[in-house]
Amino acid sequence: AQSVTQLGSHVSVSEGALVLLRCNYSSSVPPYLFWYVQYPNQGLQLLLKYTTGATLVKGINGFEAEFKKSETSFHLTKPSAHMSDAAEYFCAVTSGRTGANNLFFGTGTRLTVIP
Amino acid sequence: NAGVTQTPKFQVLKTGQSMTLQCAQDMNHEYMSWYRQDPGMGLRLIHYSVGAGITDQGEVPNGYNVSRSTTEDFPLRLLSAAPSQTSVYFCASRRASGGEETQYFGPGTRLLVL
Protein backbone atom coordinates (compact mmCIF):
# COMPACT_ATOMS: atom_id res chain seq x y z
CA ALA A 1 0.00 0.00 0.00
CA GLN A 2 1.11 3.54 -0.68
CA SER A 3 0.56 6.73 1.30
CA VAL A 4 1.99 10.21 1.67
CA THR A 5 2.29 12.55 4.61
CA GLN A 6 2.51 16.29 4.14
CA LEU A 7 3.93 18.08 7.16
CA GLY A 8 2.26 21.41 7.77
CA SER A 9 -1.24 22.09 6.55
CA HIS A 10 -0.43 25.80 6.26
CA VAL A 11 2.86 27.44 5.31
CA SER A 12 3.45 31.20 5.10
CA VAL A 13 6.45 32.78 3.43
CA SER A 14 7.39 36.30 2.49
CA GLU A 15 7.56 37.27 -1.16
CA GLY A 16 11.07 36.48 -2.39
CA ALA A 17 11.75 33.92 0.35
CA LEU A 18 12.46 30.22 -0.09
CA VAL A 19 9.45 27.94 -0.39
CA LEU A 20 9.79 24.47 1.19
CA LEU A 21 6.83 22.11 1.28
CA ARG A 22 7.45 18.73 2.86
CA CYS A 23 6.27 15.33 1.66
CA ASN A 24 7.18 11.89 2.98
CA TYR A 25 5.93 8.73 1.36
CA SER A 26 5.38 5.13 2.27
CA SER A 27 5.52 2.47 -0.40
CA SER A 28 6.38 -1.21 -0.45
CA VAL A 29 7.65 -0.91 -4.03
CA PRO A 30 9.60 1.83 -5.82
CA PRO A 31 7.21 4.77 -6.02
CA TYR A 32 6.22 7.26 -8.62
CA LEU A 33 5.75 10.66 -6.95
CA PHE A 34 3.83 13.74 -8.01
CA TRP A 35 3.23 17.31 -6.89
CA TYR A 36 0.00 18.99 -7.94
CA VAL A 37 -1.12 22.59 -7.38
CA GLN A 38 -4.68 23.78 -6.91
CA TYR A 39 -5.57 27.44 -7.32
CA PRO A 40 -8.81 28.66 -5.69
CA ASN A 41 -11.95 27.16 -7.20
CA GLN A 42 -10.00 25.22 -9.82
CA GLY A 43 -8.97 21.66 -10.50
CA LEU A 44 -5.52 20.22 -9.91
CA GLN A 45 -2.60 20.92 -12.21
CA LEU A 46 0.61 18.90 -12.37
CA LEU A 47 3.71 20.74 -11.13
CA LEU A 48 6.23 17.93 -11.52
CA LYS A 49 6.72 14.20 -11.18
CA TYR A 50 9.40 11.65 -10.40
CA THR A 51 9.25 8.29 -12.15
CA THR A 52 12.77 7.02 -12.81
CA GLY A 53 16.19 8.46 -13.52
CA ALA A 54 17.41 11.80 -12.16
CA THR A 55 16.31 12.32 -8.58
CA LEU A 56 16.15 16.12 -8.87
CA VAL A 57 13.06 16.96 -10.85
CA LYS A 58 12.27 20.39 -12.26
CA GLY A 59 8.70 21.48 -12.84
CA ILE A 60 6.70 24.45 -13.96
CA ASN A 61 6.80 27.92 -12.41
CA GLY A 62 10.33 27.45 -11.03
CA PHE A 63 9.49 24.60 -8.67
CA GLU A 64 11.66 21.55 -8.15
CA ALA A 65 11.68 18.49 -5.94
CA GLU A 66 14.25 15.90 -4.98
CA PHE A 67 13.51 12.22 -4.52
CA LYS A 68 15.47 10.90 -1.53
CA LYS A 69 14.98 7.17 -1.12
CA SER A 70 16.97 6.97 2.13
CA GLU A 71 14.70 9.58 3.72
CA THR A 72 11.50 8.49 1.88
CA SER A 73 10.99 12.14 1.02
CA PHE A 74 10.00 14.24 -1.99
CA HIS A 75 10.06 17.83 -0.74
CA LEU A 76 9.01 20.67 -3.03
CA THR A 77 11.11 23.84 -3.20
CA LYS A 78 11.25 27.16 -4.98
CA PRO A 79 14.09 29.63 -4.39
CA SER A 80 11.98 32.79 -4.45
CA ALA A 81 8.26 32.94 -3.76
CA HIS A 82 5.92 35.02 -5.88
CA MET A 83 2.47 36.24 -4.93
CA SER A 84 1.09 34.04 -7.71
CA ASP A 85 2.37 30.94 -5.89
CA ALA A 86 -0.36 31.23 -3.27
CA ALA A 87 -2.35 28.03 -3.66
CA GLU A 88 -2.83 24.57 -2.18
CA TYR A 89 -0.22 21.96 -2.98
CA PHE A 90 -0.72 18.21 -2.96
CA CYS A 91 1.84 15.44 -2.93
CA ALA A 92 0.73 12.09 -4.40
CA VAL A 93 2.14 8.60 -4.84
CA THR A 94 1.48 5.54 -6.93
CA SER A 95 3.28 2.27 -7.14
CA GLY A 96 3.58 2.46 -10.88
CA ARG A 97 4.30 -1.20 -11.22
CA THR A 98 1.21 -3.37 -11.03
CA GLY A 99 -2.53 -3.11 -10.96
CA ALA A 100 -4.47 0.03 -11.74
CA ASN A 101 -1.73 2.36 -10.43
CA ASN A 102 -4.19 4.50 -8.50
CA LEU A 103 -2.90 7.82 -7.24
CA PHE A 104 -3.00 8.45 -3.48
CA PHE A 105 -2.87 12.02 -2.21
CA GLY A 106 -1.63 13.72 0.92
CA THR A 107 -3.85 16.09 2.86
CA GLY A 108 -2.40 19.16 1.21
CA THR A 109 -0.45 22.26 2.22
CA ARG A 110 -1.89 25.73 1.77
CA LEU A 111 0.82 28.22 0.85
CA THR A 112 0.33 31.88 1.73
CA VAL A 113 2.74 34.46 0.31
CA ILE A 114 3.08 37.65 2.34
CA PRO A 115 3.88 40.85 0.41
CA ASN B 1 -8.97 19.54 -26.79
CA ALA B 2 -11.40 20.38 -24.02
CA GLY B 3 -9.57 17.96 -21.70
CA VAL B 4 -11.70 16.74 -18.78
CA THR B 5 -15.09 18.37 -18.42
CA GLN B 6 -17.52 18.09 -15.52
CA THR B 7 -21.14 19.11 -15.12
CA PRO B 8 -22.73 20.64 -13.19
CA LYS B 9 -20.32 23.07 -11.54
CA PHE B 10 -22.50 23.44 -8.47
CA GLN B 11 -25.50 21.52 -7.16
CA VAL B 12 -27.72 21.65 -4.09
CA LEU B 13 -29.61 18.49 -3.12
CA LYS B 14 -31.96 17.53 -0.36
CA THR B 15 -31.26 14.44 1.70
CA GLY B 16 -32.53 11.36 -0.13
CA GLN B 17 -32.47 12.86 -3.60
CA SER B 18 -30.50 11.24 -6.38
CA MET B 19 -28.31 12.78 -9.03
CA THR B 20 -25.60 12.03 -11.54
CA LEU B 21 -22.35 13.95 -11.83
CA GLN B 22 -21.16 13.94 -15.40
CA CYS B 23 -17.55 13.55 -16.51
CA ALA B 24 -16.20 13.41 -20.04
CA GLN B 25 -12.73 13.46 -21.59
CA ASP B 26 -11.64 13.85 -25.19
CA MET B 27 -8.07 12.55 -24.88
CA ASN B 28 -8.91 8.88 -25.51
CA HIS B 29 -7.67 7.99 -22.03
CA GLU B 30 -8.34 4.48 -20.84
CA TYR B 31 -8.15 5.25 -17.10
CA MET B 32 -10.69 7.50 -15.41
CA SER B 33 -11.35 8.15 -11.75
CA TRP B 34 -13.50 10.07 -9.28
CA TYR B 35 -12.20 11.77 -6.15
CA ARG B 36 -13.84 13.74 -3.41
CA GLN B 37 -12.06 16.61 -1.70
CA ASP B 38 -12.86 17.55 1.87
CA PRO B 39 -11.07 20.12 4.06
CA GLY B 40 -8.03 18.65 5.76
CA MET B 41 -8.43 15.28 4.08
CA GLY B 42 -6.95 15.84 0.65
CA LEU B 43 -8.40 13.90 -2.26
CA ARG B 44 -9.82 10.45 -1.68
CA LEU B 45 -10.49 7.97 -4.46
CA ILE B 46 -14.14 6.94 -4.83
CA HIS B 47 -14.22 4.74 -7.94
CA TYR B 48 -12.03 4.20 -10.95
CA SER B 49 -12.11 2.54 -14.35
CA VAL B 50 -9.30 1.13 -16.48
CA GLY B 51 -11.42 0.93 -19.61
CA ALA B 52 -14.92 0.74 -21.01
CA GLY B 53 -16.97 -1.84 -19.14
CA ILE B 54 -14.48 -2.11 -16.26
CA THR B 55 -14.94 -0.32 -12.94
CA ASP B 56 -13.69 -0.86 -9.42
CA GLN B 57 -13.94 0.65 -5.95
CA GLY B 58 -11.49 3.07 -4.42
CA GLU B 59 -11.04 4.15 -0.79
CA VAL B 60 -14.51 5.61 -0.17
CA PRO B 61 -17.04 3.96 -2.51
CA ASN B 62 -20.06 3.71 -0.19
CA GLY B 63 -23.07 5.66 -1.44
CA TYR B 64 -21.76 6.02 -4.98
CA ASN B 65 -22.19 4.04 -8.20
CA VAL B 66 -20.34 4.31 -11.50
CA SER B 67 -20.49 2.80 -14.95
CA ARG B 68 -18.27 3.10 -18.02
CA SER B 69 -20.13 2.37 -21.22
CA THR B 70 -17.79 4.43 -23.43
CA THR B 71 -14.15 5.48 -23.27
CA GLU B 72 -15.15 9.14 -23.07
CA ASP B 73 -17.72 9.18 -20.25
CA PHE B 74 -17.57 8.19 -16.60
CA PRO B 75 -20.66 9.34 -14.66
CA LEU B 76 -20.88 9.19 -10.87
CA ARG B 77 -24.29 8.46 -9.35
CA LEU B 78 -25.54 9.30 -5.89
CA LEU B 79 -28.61 7.12 -5.35
CA SER B 80 -29.77 8.68 -2.06
CA ALA B 81 -27.80 11.76 -1.09
CA ALA B 82 -26.70 12.28 2.51
CA PRO B 83 -25.22 15.40 4.18
CA SER B 84 -21.93 13.47 4.54
CA GLN B 85 -21.64 13.58 0.75
CA THR B 86 -21.33 17.36 0.77
CA SER B 87 -17.97 17.81 -0.91
CA VAL B 88 -16.14 18.87 -4.03
CA TYR B 89 -15.92 16.10 -6.60
CA PHE B 90 -13.15 15.81 -9.17
CA CYS B 91 -12.97 13.57 -12.18
CA ALA B 92 -9.59 12.70 -13.66
CA SER B 93 -8.20 10.72 -16.57
CA ARG B 94 -4.90 9.43 -17.87
CA ARG B 95 -3.44 6.89 -20.26
CA ALA B 96 -3.47 3.44 -18.77
CA SER B 97 0.03 2.44 -19.85
CA GLY B 98 1.55 2.93 -16.42
CA GLY B 99 1.67 4.82 -13.17
CA GLU B 100 4.12 7.32 -14.62
CA GLU B 101 1.39 8.87 -16.74
CA THR B 102 0.10 12.28 -15.71
CA GLN B 103 -3.44 12.38 -14.44
CA TYR B 104 -5.54 15.28 -15.77
CA PHE B 105 -8.28 16.75 -13.61
CA GLY B 106 -11.58 18.38 -14.38
CA PRO B 107 -12.65 21.69 -12.79
CA GLY B 108 -14.76 19.99 -10.13
CA THR B 109 -18.39 19.83 -9.03
CA ARG B 110 -19.30 21.43 -5.72
CA LEU B 111 -22.14 19.50 -4.07
CA LEU B 112 -24.15 20.63 -1.07
CA VAL B 113 -26.57 18.16 0.52
CA LEU B 114 -29.08 19.68 2.93
Coordinates of C-alpha atoms in Angstrom, one line a residue:
Chain A
A1 CA 0.0 0.0 0.0
Q2 CA 1.1 3.5 -0.7
S3 CA 0.6 6.7 1.3
V4 CA 2.0 10.2 1.7
T5 CA 2.3 12.5 4.6
Q6 CA 2.5 16.3 4.1
L7 CA 3.9 18.1 7.2
G8 CA 2.3 21.4 7.8
S9 CA -1.2 22.1 6.5
H10 CA -0.4 25.8 6.3
V11 CA 2.9 27.4 5.3
S12 CA 3.5 31.2 5.1
V13 CA 6.5 32.8 3.4
S14 CA 7.4 36.3 2.5
E15 CA 7.6 37.3 -1.2
G16 CA 11.1 36.5 -2.4
A17 CA 11.8 33.9 0.3
L18 CA 12.5 30.2 -0.1
V19 CA 9.5 27.9 -0.4
L20 CA 9.8 24.5 1.2
L21 CA 6.8 22.1 1.3
R22 CA 7.5 18.7 2.9
C23 CA 6.3 15.3 1.7
N24 CA 7.2 11.9 3.0
Y25 CA 5.9 8.7 1.4
S26 CA 5.4 5.1 2.3
S27 CA 5.5 2.5 -0.4
S28 CA 6.4 -1.2 -0.5
V29 CA 7.6 -0.9 -4.0
P30 CA 9.6 1.8 -5.8
P31 CA 7.2 4.8 -6.0
Y32 CA 6.2 7.3 -8.6
L33 CA 5.7 10.7 -6.9
F34 CA 3.8 13.7 -8.0
W35 CA 3.2 17.3 -6.9
Y36 CA 0.0 19.0 -7.9
V37 CA -1.1 22.6 -7.4
Q38 CA -4.7 23.8 -6.9
Y39 CA -5.6 27.4 -7.3
P40 CA -8.8 28.7 -5.7
N41 CA -11.9 27.2 -7.2
Q42 CA -10.0 25.2 -9.8
G43 CA -9.0 21.7 -10.5
L44 CA -5.5 20.2 -9.9
Q45 CA -2.6 20.9 -12.2
L46 CA 0.6 18.9 -12.4
L47 CA 3.7 20.7 -11.1
L48 CA 6.2 17.9 -11.5
K49 CA 6.7 14.2 -11.2
Y50 CA 9.4 11.6 -10.4
T51 CA 9.3 8.3 -12.2
T52 CA 12.8 7.0 -12.8
G53 CA 16.2 8.5 -13.5
A54 CA 17.4 11.8 -12.2
T55 CA 16.3 12.3 -8.6
L56 CA 16.2 16.1 -8.9
V57 CA 13.1 17.0 -10.9
K58 CA 12.3 20.4 -12.3
G59 CA 8.7 21.5 -12.8
I60 CA 6.7 24.4 -14.0
N61 CA 6.8 27.9 -12.4
G62 CA 10.3 27.4 -11.0
F63 CA 9.5 24.6 -8.7
E64 CA 11.7 21.6 -8.2
A65 CA 11.7 18.5 -5.9
E66 CA 14.3 15.9 -5.0
F67 CA 13.5 12.2 -4.5
K68 CA 15.5 10.9 -1.5
K69 CA 15.0 7.2 -1.1
S70 CA 17.0 7.0 2.1
E71 CA 14.7 9.6 3.7
T72 CA 11.5 8.5 1.9
S73 CA 11.0 12.1 1.0
F74 CA 10.0 14.2 -2.0
H75 CA 10.1 17.8 -0.7
L76 CA 9.0 20.7 -3.0
T77 CA 11.1 23.8 -3.2
K78 CA 11.3 27.2 -5.0
P79 CA 14.1 29.6 -4.4
S80 CA 12.0 32.8 -4.4
A81 CA 8.3 32.9 -3.8
H82 CA 5.9 35.0 -5.9
M83 CA 2.5 36.2 -4.9
S84 CA 1.1 34.0 -7.7
D85 CA 2.4 30.9 -5.9
A86 CA -0.4 31.2 -3.3
A87 CA -2.3 28.0 -3.7
E88 CA -2.8 24.6 -2.2
Y89 CA -0.2 22.0 -3.0
F90 CA -0.7 18.2 -3.0
C91 CA 1.8 15.4 -2.9
A92 CA 0.7 12.1 -4.4
V93 CA 2.1 8.6 -4.8
T94 CA 1.5 5.5 -6.9
S95 CA 3.3 2.3 -7.1
G96 CA 3.6 2.5 -10.9
R97 CA 4.3 -1.2 -11.2
T98 CA 1.2 -3.4 -11.0
G99 CA -2.5 -3.1 -11.0
A100 CA -4.5 0.0 -11.7
N101 CA -1.7 2.4 -10.4
N102 CA -4.2 4.5 -8.5
L103 CA -2.9 7.8 -7.2
F104 CA -3.0 8.5 -3.5
F105 CA -2.9 12.0 -2.2
G106 CA -1.6 13.7 0.9
T107 CA -3.8 16.1 2.9
G108 CA -2.4 19.2 1.2
T109 CA -0.5 22.3 2.2
R110 CA -1.9 25.7 1.8
L111 CA 0.8 28.2 0.9
T112 CA 0.3 31.9 1.7
V113 CA 2.7 34.5 0.3
I114 CA 3.1 37.7 2.3
P115 CA 3.9 40.8 0.4
Chain B
N1 CA -9.0 19.5 -26.8
A2 CA -11.4 20.4 -24.0
G3 CA -9.6 18.0 -21.7
V4 CA -11.7 16.7 -18.8
T5 CA -15.1 18.4 -18.4
Q6 CA -17.5 18.1 -15.5
T7 CA -21.1 19.1 -15.1
P8 CA -22.7 20.6 -13.2
K9 CA -20.3 23.1 -11.5
F10 CA -22.5 23.4 -8.5
Q11 CA -25.5 21.5 -7.2
V12 CA -27.7 21.6 -4.1
L13 CA -29.6 18.5 -3.1
K14 CA -32.0 17.5 -0.4
T15 CA -31.3 14.4 1.7
G16 CA -32.5 11.4 -0.1
Q17 CA -32.5 12.9 -3.6
S18 CA -30.5 11.2 -6.4
M19 CA -28.3 12.8 -9.0
T20 CA -25.6 12.0 -11.5
L21 CA -22.4 14.0 -11.8
Q22 CA -21.2 13.9 -15.4
C23 CA -17.6 13.5 -16.5
A24 CA -16.2 13.4 -20.0
Q25 CA -12.7 13.5 -21.6
D26 CA -11.6 13.8 -25.2
M27 CA -8.1 12.6 -24.9
N28 CA -8.9 8.9 -25.5
H29 CA -7.7 8.0 -22.0
E30 CA -8.3 4.5 -20.8
Y31 CA -8.1 5.3 -17.1
M32 CA -10.7 7.5 -15.4
S33 CA -11.3 8.1 -11.7
W34 CA -13.5 10.1 -9.3
Y35 CA -12.2 11.8 -6.1
R36 CA -13.8 13.7 -3.4
Q37 CA -12.1 16.6 -1.7
D38 CA -12.9 17.6 1.9
P39 CA -11.1 20.1 4.1
G40 CA -8.0 18.7 5.8
M41 CA -8.4 15.3 4.1
G42 CA -6.9 15.8 0.6
L43 CA -8.4 13.9 -2.3
R44 CA -9.8 10.4 -1.7
L45 CA -10.5 8.0 -4.5
I46 CA -14.1 6.9 -4.8
H47 CA -14.2 4.7 -7.9
Y48 CA -12.0 4.2 -10.9
S49 CA -12.1 2.5 -14.4
V50 CA -9.3 1.1 -16.5
G51 CA -11.4 0.9 -19.6
A52 CA -14.9 0.7 -21.0
G53 CA -17.0 -1.8 -19.1
I54 CA -14.5 -2.1 -16.3
T55 CA -14.9 -0.3 -12.9
D56 CA -13.7 -0.9 -9.4
Q57 CA -13.9 0.7 -6.0
G58 CA -11.5 3.1 -4.4
E59 CA -11.0 4.1 -0.8
V60 CA -14.5 5.6 -0.2
P61 CA -17.0 4.0 -2.5
N62 CA -20.1 3.7 -0.2
G63 CA -23.1 5.7 -1.4
Y64 CA -21.8 6.0 -5.0
N65 CA -22.2 4.0 -8.2
V66 CA -20.3 4.3 -11.5
S67 CA -20.5 2.8 -15.0
R68 CA -18.3 3.1 -18.0
S69 CA -20.1 2.4 -21.2
T70 CA -17.8 4.4 -23.4
T71 CA -14.1 5.5 -23.3
E72 CA -15.1 9.1 -23.1
D73 CA -17.7 9.2 -20.3
F74 CA -17.6 8.2 -16.6
P75 CA -20.7 9.3 -14.7
L76 CA -20.9 9.2 -10.9
R77 CA -24.3 8.5 -9.3
L78 CA -25.5 9.3 -5.9
L79 CA -28.6 7.1 -5.3
S80 CA -29.8 8.7 -2.1
A81 CA -27.8 11.8 -1.1
A82 CA -26.7 12.3 2.5
P83 CA -25.2 15.4 4.2
S84 CA -21.9 13.5 4.5
Q85 CA -21.6 13.6 0.8
T86 CA -21.3 17.4 0.8
S87 CA -18.0 17.8 -0.9
V88 CA -16.1 18.9 -4.0
Y89 CA -15.9 16.1 -6.6
F90 CA -13.2 15.8 -9.2
C91 CA -13.0 13.6 -12.2
A92 CA -9.6 12.7 -13.7
S93 CA -8.2 10.7 -16.6
R94 CA -4.9 9.4 -17.9
R95 CA -3.4 6.9 -20.3
A96 CA -3.5 3.4 -18.8
S97 CA 0.0 2.4 -19.8
G98 CA 1.6 2.9 -16.4
G99 CA 1.7 4.8 -13.2
E100 CA 4.1 7.3 -14.6
E101 CA 1.4 8.9 -16.7
T102 CA 0.1 12.3 -15.7
Q103 CA -3.4 12.4 -14.4
Y104 CA -5.5 15.3 -15.8
F105 CA -8.3 16.8 -13.6
G106 CA -11.6 18.4 -14.4
P107 CA -12.6 21.7 -12.8
G108 CA -14.8 20.0 -10.1
T109 CA -18.4 19.8 -9.0
R110 CA -19.3 21.4 -5.7
L111 CA -22.1 19.5 -4.1
L112 CA -24.2 20.6 -1.1
V113 CA -26.6 18.2 0.5
L114 CA -29.1 19.7 2.9

